[in-house]
N, CA, C and O atoms as a DFTB+ gen file, in Angstrom:
772 C
 N C O
     1  1     120.915      91.845     106.197
     2  2     121.862      91.874     105.096
     3  2     122.368      93.312     104.926
     4  3     121.573      94.238     104.769
     5  1     123.670      93.488     104.959
     6  2     124.238      94.821     104.794
     7  2     124.513      95.096     103.327
     8  3     124.819      94.190     102.552
     9  1     124.398      96.348     102.970
    10  2     124.636      96.744     101.588
    11  2     126.131      96.863     101.351
    12  3     126.881      97.282     102.234
    13  1     126.552      96.493     100.163
    14  2     127.966      96.619      99.812
    15  2     128.286      98.086      99.535
    16  3     127.391      98.865      99.206
    17  1     129.555      98.466      99.667
    18  2     129.925      99.852      99.353
    19  2     129.535     100.247      97.928
    20  3     129.190     101.399      97.666
    21  1     129.593      99.291      97.023
    22  2     129.222      99.579      95.634
    23  2     127.737      99.926      95.529
    24  3     127.360     100.852      94.812
    25  1     126.897      99.175      96.249
    26  2     125.463      99.440      96.246
    27  2     125.164     100.782      96.887
    28  3     124.351     101.550      96.372
    29  1     125.815     101.071      98.008
    30  2     125.617     102.350      98.685
    31  2     126.056     103.491      97.767
    32  3     125.366     104.505      97.660
    33  1     127.193     103.326      97.110
    34  2     127.681     104.345      96.175
    35  2     126.723     104.567      95.022
    36  3     126.499     105.705      94.610
    37  1     126.153     103.490      94.497
    38  2     125.180     103.608      93.405
    39  2     123.920     104.322      93.883
    40  3     123.357     105.145      93.161
    41  1     123.484     104.010      95.090
    42  2     122.306     104.687      95.658
    43  2     122.561     106.182      95.817
    44  3     121.723     107.006      95.451
    45  1     123.724     106.525      96.364
    46  2     124.057     107.944      96.557
    47  2     124.120     108.664      95.213
    48  3     123.644     109.793      95.089
    49  1     124.699     108.021      94.218
    50  2     124.792     108.639      92.888
    51  2     123.405     108.874      92.293
    52  3     123.142     109.939      91.734
    53  1     122.527     107.897      92.408
    54  2     121.166     108.059      91.873
    55  2     120.405     109.162      92.610
    56  3     119.705     109.963      91.990
    57  1     120.543     109.196      93.908
    58  2     119.890     110.234      94.702
    59  2     120.403     111.606      94.278
    60  3     119.621     112.543      94.116
    61  1     121.724     111.725      94.097
    62  2     122.318     113.003      93.682
    63  2     121.858     113.418      92.288
    64  3     121.594     114.596      92.045
    65  1     121.761     112.455      91.373
    66  2     121.308     112.765      90.010
    67  2     119.882     113.297      90.030
    68  3     119.574     114.270      89.342
    69  1     119.011     112.671      90.811
    70  2     117.619     113.131      90.845
    71  2     117.480     114.444      91.610
    72  3     116.616     115.258      91.283
    73  1     118.312     114.661      92.617
    74  2     118.304     115.961      93.298
    75  2     118.706     117.047      92.303
    76  3     118.090     118.112      92.257
    77  1     119.739     116.776      91.509
    78  2     120.182     117.747      90.494
    79  2     119.095     117.977      89.448
    80  3     118.883     119.109      89.014
    81  1     118.410     116.917      89.044
    82  2     117.329     117.046      88.070
    83  2     116.206     117.935      88.617
    84  3     115.682     118.790      87.904
    85  1     115.849     117.731      89.866
    86  2     114.809     118.559      90.497
    87  2     115.237     120.023      90.498
    88  3     114.435     120.912      90.213
    89  1     116.497     120.266      90.817
    90  2     117.011     121.641      90.852
    91  2     116.990     122.268      89.461
    92  3     116.528     123.397      89.300
    93  1     117.480     121.556      88.467
    94  2     117.530     122.087      87.100
    95  2     116.123     122.381      86.578
    96  3     115.904     123.402      85.926
    97  1     115.183     121.502      86.860
    98  2     113.814     121.727      86.398
    99  2     113.156     122.916      87.105
   100  3     112.137     123.425      86.638
   101  1     113.725     123.356      88.213
   102  2     113.226     124.544      88.900
   103  2     113.512     125.831      88.138
   104  3     112.950     126.881      88.450
   105  1     114.381     125.749      87.149
   106  2     114.690     126.931      86.339
   107  2     113.525     127.295      85.418
   108  3     113.452     128.419      84.920
   109  1     112.615     126.342      85.192
   110  2     111.455     126.570      84.328
   111  2     110.285     126.955      85.222
   112  3     109.701     126.091      85.877
   113  1     109.929     128.254      85.262
   114  2     108.864     128.714      86.148
   115  2     107.948     129.713      85.456
   116  3     108.343     130.429      84.536
   117  1     106.714     129.733      85.932
   118  2     105.729     130.739      85.519
   119  2     105.187     131.339      86.806
   120  3     104.473     130.656      87.540
   121  1     105.509     132.617      87.107
   122  2     105.026     133.213      88.355
   123  2     103.507     133.393      88.356
   124  3     102.901     133.683      87.324
   125  1     102.908     133.215      89.530
   126  2     101.465     133.414      89.714
   127  2     101.238     134.322      90.909
   128  3     102.079     134.385      91.807
   129  1     100.108     135.031      90.933
   130  2      99.778     135.779      92.154
   131  2      99.584     134.797      93.308
   132  3      99.100     133.685      93.097
   133  1      99.947     135.187      94.494
   134  2      99.796     134.303      95.655
   135  2     101.108     133.717      96.112
   136  3     101.158     133.087      97.168
   137  1     102.182     133.902      95.348
   138  2     103.507     133.499      95.797
   139  2     103.943     132.090      95.476
   140  3     105.070     131.724      95.813
   141  1     103.107     131.269      94.837
   142  2     103.490     129.902      94.491
   143  2     103.520     129.806      92.968
   144  3     102.467     129.824      92.331
   145  1     104.723     129.703      92.369
   146  2     104.809     129.674      90.907
   147  2     104.478     128.298      90.335
   148  3     104.574     127.285      91.028
   149  1     104.087     128.278      89.063
   150  2     104.010     127.012      88.328
   151  2     105.442     126.694      87.927
   152  3     106.142     127.553      87.391
   153  1     105.873     125.491      88.178
   154  2     107.260     125.126      87.944
   155  2     107.373     123.715      87.383
   156  3     106.500     122.877      87.611
   157  1     108.442     123.460      86.655
   158  2     108.717     122.111      86.168
   159  2     109.388     121.264      87.245
   160  3     109.628     120.074      87.041
   161  1     109.693     121.874      88.392
   162  2     110.368     121.161      89.472
   163  2     109.566     119.942      89.923
   164  3     110.145     118.919      90.286
   165  1     108.252     120.046      89.902
   166  2     107.433     118.906      90.337
   167  2     107.551     117.726      89.369
   168  3     107.311     116.583      89.759
   169  1     107.916     117.990      88.117
   170  2     108.193     116.887      87.188
   171  2     109.376     116.078      87.702
   172  3     109.346     114.848      87.673
   173  1     110.419     116.762      88.172
   174  2     111.573     116.070      88.739
   175  2     111.208     115.274      89.971
   176  3     111.726     114.178      90.183
   177  1     110.313     115.821      90.792
   178  2     109.859     115.117      91.990
   179  2     109.122     113.842      91.589
   180  3     109.350     112.780      92.167
   181  1     108.234     113.952      90.593
   182  2     107.502     112.769      90.118
   183  2     108.460     111.717      89.579
   184  3     108.321     110.532      89.884
   185  1     109.435     112.147      88.777
   186  2     110.398     111.202      88.206
   187  2     111.208     110.512      89.298
   188  3     111.472     109.313      89.213
   189  1     111.603     111.262      90.318
   190  2     112.353     110.666      91.435
   191  2     111.533     109.569      92.097
   192  3     112.043     108.477      92.348
   193  1     110.269     109.851      92.382
   194  2     109.426     108.845      93.016
   195  2     109.220     107.623      92.144
   196  3     109.233     106.494      92.634
   197  1     109.030     107.847      90.846
   198  2     108.775     106.740      89.923
   199  2     109.985     105.842      89.741
   200  3     109.841     104.626      89.612
   201  1     111.171     106.423      89.729
   202  2     112.385     105.643      89.465
   203  2     113.057     105.175      90.754
   204  3     113.429     104.008      90.870
   205  1     113.213     106.071      91.711
   206  2     113.977     105.733      92.916
   207  2     113.181     104.954      93.950
   208  3     113.759     104.186      94.719
   209  1     111.880     105.136      93.982
   210  2     111.061     104.409      94.939
   211  2     110.902     105.134      96.261
   212  3     111.444     106.220      96.469
   213  1     110.149     104.509      97.143
   214  2     109.733     105.128      98.407
   215  2     110.872     105.319      99.401
   216  3     110.738     106.110     100.334
   217  1     111.971     104.627      99.231
   218  2     113.085     104.739     100.182
   219  2     114.112     105.767      99.726
   220  3     114.594     106.550     100.545
   221  1     114.455     105.788      98.461
   222  2     115.506     106.678      97.973
   223  2     114.978     108.048      97.530
   224  3     115.654     109.058      97.723
   225  1     113.804     108.091      96.952
   226  2     113.273     109.351      96.410
   227  2     113.153     110.440      97.469
   228  3     113.513     111.584      97.191
   229  1     112.657     110.136      98.686
   230  2     112.593     111.211      99.684
   231  2     113.973     111.784     100.009
   232  3     114.092     112.958     100.360
   233  1     115.004     110.965      99.893
   234  2     116.358     111.460     100.158
   235  2     116.787     112.475      99.105
   236  3     117.472     113.447      99.422
   237  1     116.386     112.255      97.851
   238  2     116.689     113.223      96.793
   239  2     115.973     114.538      97.059
   240  3     116.566     115.609      96.933
   241  1     114.700     114.459      97.426
   242  2     113.926     115.673      97.721
   243  2     114.486     116.367      98.958
   244  3     114.633     117.589      98.968
   245  1     114.798     115.606      99.990
   246  2     115.350     116.204     101.210
   247  2     116.710     116.852     100.954
   248  3     117.046     117.854     101.585
   249  1     117.493     116.286     100.032
   250  2     118.775     116.909      99.670
   251  2     118.537     118.283      99.059
   252  3     119.240     119.240      99.383
   253  1     117.546     118.382      98.174
   254  2     117.211     119.682      97.564
   255  2     116.748     120.656      98.644
   256  3     117.167     121.813      98.659
   257  1     115.891     120.195      99.540
   258  2     115.373     121.070     100.590
   259  2     116.475     121.490     101.567
   260  3     116.453     122.610     102.077
   261  1     117.432     120.606     101.829
   262  2     118.563     120.964     102.697
   263  2     119.415     122.045     102.043
   264  3     119.857     122.982     102.706
   265  1     119.643     121.908     100.733
   266  2     120.401     122.932     100.013
   267  2     119.663     124.267     100.037
   268  3     120.283     125.321     100.177
   269  1     118.344     124.220      99.902
   270  2     117.545     125.445      99.978
   271  2     117.635     126.050     101.377
   272  3     117.737     127.268     101.524
   273  1     117.597     125.206     102.395
   274  2     117.630     125.689     103.773
   275  2     118.913     126.440     104.101
   276  3     118.899     127.384     104.891
   277  1     120.022     126.025     103.496
   278  2     121.290     126.725     103.761
   279  2     121.452     127.953     102.881
   280  3     122.485     128.622     102.922
   281  1     120.425     128.250     102.081
   282  2     120.431     129.488     101.318
   283  2     120.765     129.376      99.849
   284  3     120.789     130.391      99.153
   285  1     121.021     128.190      99.358
   286  2     121.321     128.049      97.935
   287  2     120.046     128.249      97.107
   288  3     118.969     127.818      97.520
   289  1     120.158     128.887      95.964
   290  2     118.966     129.197      95.145
   291  2     118.523     128.013      94.288
   292  3     118.580     128.079      93.060
   293  1     118.084     126.938      94.928
   294  2     117.779     125.692      94.234
   295  2     116.295     125.477      93.965
   296  3     115.918     124.529      93.277
   297  1     115.454     126.353      94.503
   298  2     114.019     126.204      94.282
   299  2     113.568     127.103      93.140
   300  3     114.309     127.975      92.687
   301  1     112.363     126.881      92.693
   302  2     111.810     127.607      91.547
   303  2     112.087     129.094      91.648
   304  3     111.893     129.706      92.699
   305  1     112.542     129.666      90.551
   306  2     112.820     131.095      90.510
   307  2     114.077     131.494      91.254
   308  3     114.259     132.676      91.545
   309  1     114.955     130.549      91.575
   310  2     116.192     130.865      92.275
   311  2     115.998     131.175      93.747
   312  3     116.785     131.915      94.338
   313  1     114.954     130.614      94.342
   314  2     114.693     130.869      95.755
   315  2     115.464     129.901      96.637
   316  3     115.751     128.773      96.236
   317  1     115.789     130.340      97.814
   318  2     116.457     129.529      98.812
   319  2     116.405     130.258     100.138
   320  3     115.908     131.382     100.209
   321  1     116.907     129.637     101.180
   322  2     116.889     130.233     102.507
   323  2     115.732     129.697     103.335
   324  3     114.801     129.085     102.812
   325  1     115.810     129.936     104.620
   326  2     114.797     129.397     105.532
   327  2     113.416     129.997     105.305
   328  3     112.409     129.393     105.673
   329  1     113.362     131.185     104.698
   330  2     112.079     131.839     104.457
   331  2     111.124     131.020     103.597
   332  3     109.907     131.142     103.740
   333  1     111.657     130.186     102.707
   334  2     110.766     129.393     101.849
   335  2     109.981     128.356     102.652
   336  3     108.942     127.870     102.206
   337  1     110.490     128.024     103.844
   338  2     109.822     127.018     104.670
   339  2     108.735     127.606     105.561
   340  3     108.066     126.879     106.295
   341  1     108.562     128.915     105.496
   342  2     107.467     129.563     106.216
   343  2     106.622     130.411     105.267
   344  3     105.733     131.137     105.710
   345  1     106.895     130.321     103.971
   346  2     106.163     131.086     102.973
   347  2     105.008     130.289     102.390
   348  3     104.729     129.180     102.845
   349  1     104.329     130.845     101.379
   350  2     103.160     130.205     100.777
   351  2     103.439     128.832     100.162
   352  3     102.536     127.999     100.079
   353  1     104.683     128.588      99.729
   354  2     104.974     127.301      99.086
   355  2     105.475     126.245     100.066
   356  3     105.810     125.139      99.641
   357  1     105.537     126.548     101.357
   358  2     106.075     125.611     102.348
   359  2     105.346     124.265     102.335
   360  3     105.987     123.216     102.405
   361  1     104.032     124.286     102.248
   362  2     103.267     123.040     102.242
   363  2     103.516     122.202     101.008
   364  3     103.487     120.973     101.070
   365  1     103.762     122.863      99.885
   366  2     104.058     122.122      98.668
   367  2     105.406     121.416      98.796
   368  3     105.569     120.292      98.321
   369  1     106.369     122.076      99.437
   370  2     107.682     121.459      99.645
   371  2     107.558     120.221     100.530
   372  3     108.153     119.184     100.239
   373  1     106.791     120.332     101.598
   374  2     106.529     119.167     102.450
   375  2     105.767     118.103     101.657
   376  3     106.017     116.906     101.801
   377  1     104.837     118.559     100.821
   378  2     104.074     117.635      99.984
   379  2     104.952     116.829      99.042
   380  3     104.640     115.681      98.725
   381  1     106.060     117.433      98.589
   382  2     106.988     116.684      97.731
   383  2     107.522     115.451      98.456
   384  3     107.596     114.368      97.876
   385  1     107.890     115.618      99.715
   386  2     108.483     114.511     100.473
   387  2     107.457     113.391     100.636
   388  3     107.758     112.228     100.371
   389  1     106.262     113.736     101.067
   390  2     105.208     112.732     101.251
   391  2     104.805     112.155      99.890
   392  3     104.589     110.950      99.757
   393  1     104.707     113.026      98.885
   394  2     104.288     112.590      97.550
   395  2     105.207     111.553      96.941
   396  3     104.729     110.583      96.352
   397  1     106.544     111.734      97.068
   398  2     107.450     110.748      96.461
   399  2     107.377     109.404      97.170
   400  3     107.584     108.359      96.553
   401  1     107.083     109.431      98.465
   402  2     106.898     108.162      99.187
   403  2     105.670     107.446      98.629
   404  3     105.720     106.249      98.346
   405  1     104.572     108.179      98.472
   406  2     103.345     107.587      97.927
   407  2     103.590     107.073      96.505
   408  3     103.167     105.966      96.171
   409  1     104.262     107.856      95.674
   410  2     104.571     107.423      94.310
   411  2     105.367     106.121      94.339
   412  3     105.036     105.164      93.639
   413  1     106.413     106.096      95.152
   414  2     107.251     104.898      95.236
   415  2     106.490     103.678      95.719
   416  3     106.694     102.576      95.208
   417  1     105.617     103.862      96.693
   418  2     104.830     102.732      97.201
   419  2     103.878     102.196      96.143
   420  3     103.729     100.982      95.997
   421  1     103.233     103.089      95.405
   422  2     102.325     102.639      94.348
   423  2     103.095     101.905      93.259
   424  3     102.637     100.877      92.761
   425  1     104.257     102.423      92.886
   426  2     105.050     101.799      91.824
   427  2     105.515     100.399      92.202
   428  3     105.684      99.547      91.330
   429  1     105.720     100.153      93.483
   430  2     106.266      98.869      93.908
   431  2     105.193      97.830      94.228
   432  3     105.502      96.777      94.786
   433  1     103.915      98.117      93.877
   434  2     102.857      97.160      94.184
   435  2     102.763      96.030      93.166
   436  3     102.030      95.067      93.389
   437  1     103.470      96.122      92.082
   438  2     103.436      95.074      91.067
   439  2     104.460      95.341      89.988
   440  3     105.280      96.252      90.099
   441  1     104.403      94.541      88.952
   442  2     105.330      94.705      87.828
   443  2     105.121      96.067      87.178
   444  3     104.035      96.641      87.258
   445  1     106.157      96.575      86.538
   446  2     106.057      97.882      85.901
   447  2     104.937      97.888      84.871
   448  3     104.814      96.972      84.059
   449  1     104.132      98.927      84.920
   450  2     103.084      99.163      83.922
   451  2     102.921     100.667      83.781
   452  3     102.988     101.396      84.771
   453  1     102.709     101.133      82.565
   454  2     102.579     102.576      82.338
   455  2     101.420     103.155      83.134
   456  3     101.513     104.271      83.645
   457  1     100.316     102.395      83.243
   458  2      99.153     102.909      83.951
   459  2      99.432     103.055      85.448
   460  3      98.891     103.948      86.099
   461  1     100.285     102.167      85.998
   462  2     100.649     102.272      87.411
   463  2     101.520     103.518      87.624
   464  3     101.389     104.214      88.631
   465  1     102.404     103.783      86.669
   466  2     103.234     104.990      86.746
   467  2     102.349     106.238      86.679
   468  3     102.555     107.188      87.435
   469  1     101.378     106.234      85.786
   470  2     100.472     107.383      85.664
   471  2      99.663     107.572      86.942
   472  3      99.518     108.692      87.433
   473  1      99.138     106.479      87.477
   474  2      98.362     106.545      88.721
   475  2      99.220     107.066      89.870
   476  3      98.775     107.902      90.656
   477  1     100.453     106.566      89.963
   478  2     101.361     107.000      91.028
   479  2     101.672     108.487      90.907
   480  3     101.665     109.210      91.903
   481  1     101.946     108.945      89.679
   482  2     102.262     110.362      89.468
   483  2     101.063     111.239      89.805
   484  3     101.218     112.310      90.392
   485  1      99.867     110.787      89.433
   486  2      98.666     111.572      89.720
   487  2      98.348     111.621      91.215
   488  3      98.049     112.684      91.759
   489  1      98.414     110.471      91.867
   490  2      98.061     110.430      93.291
   491  2      99.151     111.078      94.144
   492  3      98.874     111.980      94.936
   493  1     100.388     110.615      93.979
   494  2     101.476     111.140      94.812
   495  2     101.982     112.497      94.376
   496  3     102.249     113.366      95.206
   497  1     102.116     112.680      93.061
   498  2     102.726     113.897      92.542
   499  2     101.778     115.068      92.389
   500  3     102.217     116.215      92.321
   501  1     100.482     114.796      92.334
   502  2      99.512     115.882      92.191
   503  2      98.613     115.955      93.430
   504  3      98.621     116.957      94.145
   505  1      97.845     114.901      93.682
   506  2      96.846     114.930      94.755
   507  2      97.470     115.149      96.135
   508  3      97.042     116.035      96.874
   509  1      98.476     114.347      96.483
   510  2      99.086     114.460      97.806
   511  2      99.734     115.833      97.988
   512  3      99.594     116.455      99.041
   513  1     100.444     116.303      96.955
   514  2     101.108     117.603      97.054
   515  2     100.081     118.720      97.246
   516  3     100.291     119.627      98.052
   517  1      98.978     118.654      96.511
   518  2      97.935     119.675      96.674
   519  2      97.234     119.567      98.031
   520  3      96.914     120.582      98.649
   521  1      96.997     118.342      98.489
   522  2      96.318     118.163      99.782
   523  2      97.135     118.718     100.944
   524  3      96.572     119.119     101.963
   525  1      98.437     118.743     100.799
   526  2      99.289     119.320     101.841
   527  2      99.559     120.794     101.545
   528  3      99.527     121.628     102.450
   529  1      99.821     121.110     100.293
   530  2     100.209     122.473      99.925
   531  2      99.117     123.506     100.063
   532  3      99.371     124.612     100.541
   533  1      97.901     123.169      99.654
   534  2      96.804     124.153      99.667
   535  2      96.456     124.615     101.084
   536  3      96.364     125.823     101.306
   537  1      96.258     123.718     102.051
   538  2      95.942     124.201     103.401
   539  2      97.057     125.054     104.017
   540  3      96.784     126.037     104.706
   541  1      98.309     124.672     103.764
   542  2      99.415     125.465     104.308
   543  2      99.459     126.831     103.636
   544  3      99.695     127.841     104.299
   545  1      99.234     126.870     102.324
   546  2      99.202     128.151     101.626
   547  2      98.087     129.037     102.192
   548  3      98.291     130.233     102.401
   549  1      96.923     128.458     102.437
   550  2      95.812     129.218     103.016
   551  2      96.184     129.755     104.396
   552  3      95.890     130.905     104.719
   553  1      96.824     128.929     105.197
   554  2      97.223     129.342     106.542
   555  2      98.233     130.488     106.489
   556  3      98.100     131.480     107.205
   557  1      99.239     130.337     105.635
   558  2     100.308     131.342     105.553
   559  2      99.804     132.658     104.981
   560  3     100.172     133.729     105.463
   561  1      98.965     132.584     103.957
   562  2      98.503     133.813     103.301
   563  2      97.309     134.446     103.994
   564  3      97.000     135.614     103.756
   565  1      96.633     133.683     104.854
   566  2      95.449     134.205     105.526
   567  2      94.213     134.214     104.655
   568  3      93.187     134.780     105.033
   569  1      94.301     133.587     103.482
   570  2      93.154     133.476     102.575
   571  2      92.389     132.210     102.969
   572  3      93.013     131.178     103.212
   573  1      91.069     132.260     103.037
   574  2      90.305     131.060     103.403
   575  2      90.618     129.876     102.483
   576  3      91.027     130.046     101.334
   577  1      90.414     128.684     103.021
   578  2      90.759     127.453     102.306
   579  2      90.035     127.336     100.967
   580  3      90.648     126.945      99.973
   581  1      88.741     127.666     100.921
   582  2      87.975     127.539      99.677
   583  2      88.563     128.352      98.536
   584  3      88.846     127.794      97.476
   585  1      88.754     129.649      98.717
   586  2      89.360     130.439      97.637
   587  2      90.784     130.002      97.294
   588  3      91.190     130.064      96.134
   589  1      91.545     129.561      98.305
   590  2      92.905     129.085      98.024
   591  2      92.853     127.819      97.177
   592  3      93.618     127.673      96.224
   593  1      91.943     126.899      97.526
   594  2      91.790     125.678      96.741
   595  2      91.336     126.005      95.328
   596  3      91.810     125.402      94.365
   597  1      90.430     126.948      95.201
   598  2      89.960     127.352      93.874
   599  2      91.100     127.948      93.047
   600  3      91.235     127.648      91.861
   601  1      91.911     128.784      93.671
   602  2      93.032     129.377      92.933
   603  2      94.084     128.342      92.565
   604  3      94.810     128.515      91.586
   605  1      94.174     127.259      93.347
   606  2      95.160     126.218      93.046
   607  2      94.787     125.418      91.802
   608  3      95.601     124.653      91.284
   609  1      93.548     125.596      91.322
   610  2      93.160     124.922      90.073
   611  2      94.015     125.390      88.907
   612  3      94.092     124.709      87.885
   613  1      94.662     126.552      89.047
   614  2      95.576     127.037      88.011
   615  2      96.743     126.073      87.811
   616  3      97.332     126.025      86.731
   617  1      97.082     125.298      88.858
   618  2      98.184     124.339      88.769
   619  2      97.781     123.051      88.054
   620  3      98.636     122.354      87.507
   621  1      96.502     122.733      88.055
   622  2      96.047     121.426      87.604
   623  2      96.412     121.081      86.159
   624  3      96.936     119.990      85.932
   625  1      96.169     121.945      85.167
   626  2      96.555     121.564      83.802
   627  2      98.051     121.256      83.673
   628  3      98.437     120.283      83.025
   629  1      98.877     122.087      84.288
   630  2     100.321     121.839      84.245
   631  2     100.706     120.566      84.961
   632  3     101.561     119.812      84.495
   633  1     100.062     120.323      86.113
   634  2     100.355     119.107      86.867
   635  2      99.964     117.853      86.081
   636  3     100.671     116.846      86.113
   637  1      98.836     117.924      85.379
   638  2      98.417     116.781      84.565
   639  2      99.389     116.546      83.411
   640  3      99.699     115.402      83.077
   641  1      99.868     117.636      82.802
   642  2     100.879     117.498      81.742
   643  2     102.180     116.920      82.278
   644  3     102.811     116.087      81.628
   645  1     102.581     117.365      83.467
   646  2     103.815     116.839      84.073
   647  2     103.657     115.364      84.420
   648  3     104.597     114.589      84.242
   649  1     102.492     114.961      84.911
   650  2     102.262     113.547      85.211
   651  2     102.317     112.711      83.939
   652  3     102.860     111.606      83.941
   653  1     101.754     113.239      82.848
   654  2     101.810     112.524      81.568
   655  2     103.248     112.437      81.063
   656  3     103.674     111.388      80.579
   657  1     103.993     113.530      81.176
   658  2     105.394     113.528      80.734
   659  2     106.219     112.566      81.579
   660  3     107.044     111.825      81.046
   661  1     106.003     112.570      82.898
   662  2     106.737     111.659      83.772
   663  2     106.430     110.210      83.419
   664  3     107.326     109.367      83.399
   665  1     105.170     109.925      83.142
   666  2     104.779     108.563      82.763
   667  2     105.473     108.143      81.475
   668  3     106.024     107.045      81.394
   669  1     105.449     109.006      80.474
   670  2     106.081     108.684      79.186
   671  2     107.591     108.510      79.339
   672  3     108.168     107.581      78.773
   673  1     108.231     109.391      80.096
   674  2     109.687     109.292      80.282
   675  2     110.076     108.025      81.033
   676  3     111.052     107.363      80.681
   677  1     109.315     107.691      82.062
   678  2     109.642     106.505      82.854
   679  2     109.358     105.231      82.056
   680  3     110.104     104.257      82.164
   681  1     108.295     105.226      81.261
   682  2     108.020     104.060      80.410
   683  2     109.153     103.868      79.403
   684  3     109.579     102.738      79.163
   685  1     109.640     104.953      78.816
   686  2     110.759     104.858      77.869
   687  2     112.027     104.381      78.573
   688  3     112.758     103.543      78.044
   689  1     112.286     104.918      79.770
   690  2     113.456     104.480      80.541
   691  2     113.351     103.008      80.885
   692  3     114.338     102.277      80.809
   693  1     112.160     102.568      81.264
   694  2     111.989     101.156      81.623
   695  2     112.246     100.242      80.427
   696  3     112.836      99.171      80.572
   697  1     111.800     100.671      79.245
   698  2     112.065      99.882      78.033
   699  2     113.556      99.868      77.696
   700  3     114.103      98.828      77.331
   701  1     114.211     101.021      77.820
   702  2     115.610     101.146      77.421
   703  2     116.578     100.593      78.461
   704  3     117.613     100.027      78.109
   705  1     116.249     100.755      79.727
   706  2     117.181     100.381      80.792
   707  2     116.421      99.871      82.017
   708  3     116.342     100.568      83.029
   709  1     115.863      98.660      81.935
   710  2     115.065      98.134      83.050
   711  2     115.859      97.965      84.343
   712  3     115.267      97.899      85.421
   713  1     117.188      97.893      84.255
   714  2     118.002      97.740      85.466
   715  2     117.944      98.982      86.357
   716  3     118.365      98.926      87.512
   717  1     117.432     100.096      85.840
   718  2     117.290     101.305      86.658
   719  2     116.214     101.134      87.718
   720  3     116.140     101.914      88.667
   721  1     115.389     100.122      87.556
   722  2     114.272      99.884      88.467
   723  2     114.544      98.631      89.280
   724  3     114.987      97.623      88.731
   725  1     114.281      98.680      90.597
   726  2     114.466      97.483      91.417
   727  2     113.502      96.379      90.991
   728  3     112.390      96.644      90.537
   729  1     113.953      95.139      91.149
   730  2     113.071      94.006      90.899
   731  2     111.922      94.055      91.898
   732  3     112.090      94.552      93.011
   733  1     110.765      93.548      91.513
   734  2     109.582      93.643      92.376
   735  2     109.402      92.429      93.276
   736  3     108.363      92.298      93.922
   737  1     110.377      91.550      93.334
   738  2     110.236      90.361      94.176
   739  2     110.836      90.622      95.550
   740  3     111.612      91.562      95.724
   741  1     110.484      89.805      96.508
   742  2     111.034      89.933      97.851
   743  2     112.419      89.321      97.976
   744  3     113.069      89.489      99.008
   745  1     112.886      88.620      96.957
   746  2     114.178      87.941      96.986
   747  2     115.287      88.969      96.824
   748  3     115.359      89.654      95.804
   749  1     116.149      89.079      97.825
   750  2     117.210      90.088      97.798
   751  2     118.180      89.838      96.652
   752  3     118.757      90.794      96.133
   753  1     118.382      88.579      96.233
   754  2     119.328      88.304      95.156
   755  2     118.740      88.705      93.809
   756  3     119.485      88.911      92.851
   757  1     117.411      88.821      93.718
   758  2     116.781      89.224      92.457
   759  2     116.746      90.727      92.309
   760  3     116.396      91.242      91.247
   761  1     117.101      91.427      93.351
   762  2     117.021      92.890      93.331
   763  2     118.174      93.468      92.514
   764  3     119.327      93.066      92.662
   765  1     117.837      94.407      91.662
   766  2     118.851      95.095      90.876
   767  2     119.133      96.412      91.570
   768  3     118.198      97.160      91.859
   769  1     120.383      96.719      91.844
   770  2     120.746      97.934      92.597
   771  2     120.382      99.195      91.886
   772  3     120.627     100.286      92.399
């Protein structure tokens, strides 16, 4: 079954909106020693995964990363350019892509529930991102994995707050506008674009 131009246009618009949201949330940063700032950008990543799902959300994140790659200052603290992909935060950026896929997959396992959104945000938006980001940060900085993992605990309180905020925002969106979320059935006619 091919998608109609209207459906494709709606998908592109949603992807662009979430890419813009991720970029705007990057303006909120707290610098830390070690080169990886605490940022609200990961809240946008969590929201993209929760709303767009495993197929569209990575496209929003990849759009942000493509803009960064060409040098636009779209990452936390106005960073951009190819250097961010070989710096201490490179693994976290890769973790965003994998994380939104995991978030989307968890969200699509059943009917919408706030606890499923919270679980998805915690597993995909926090755990997966840290599991990829911390080892890469250790490799890039030359600091052993143990101390790097210990220092990454500074991110945990903020990440937990962002997961809670993402859960609350998505639950409110689901109540106000359930059509923003695809139907959970396999029937293509039941799917909401």
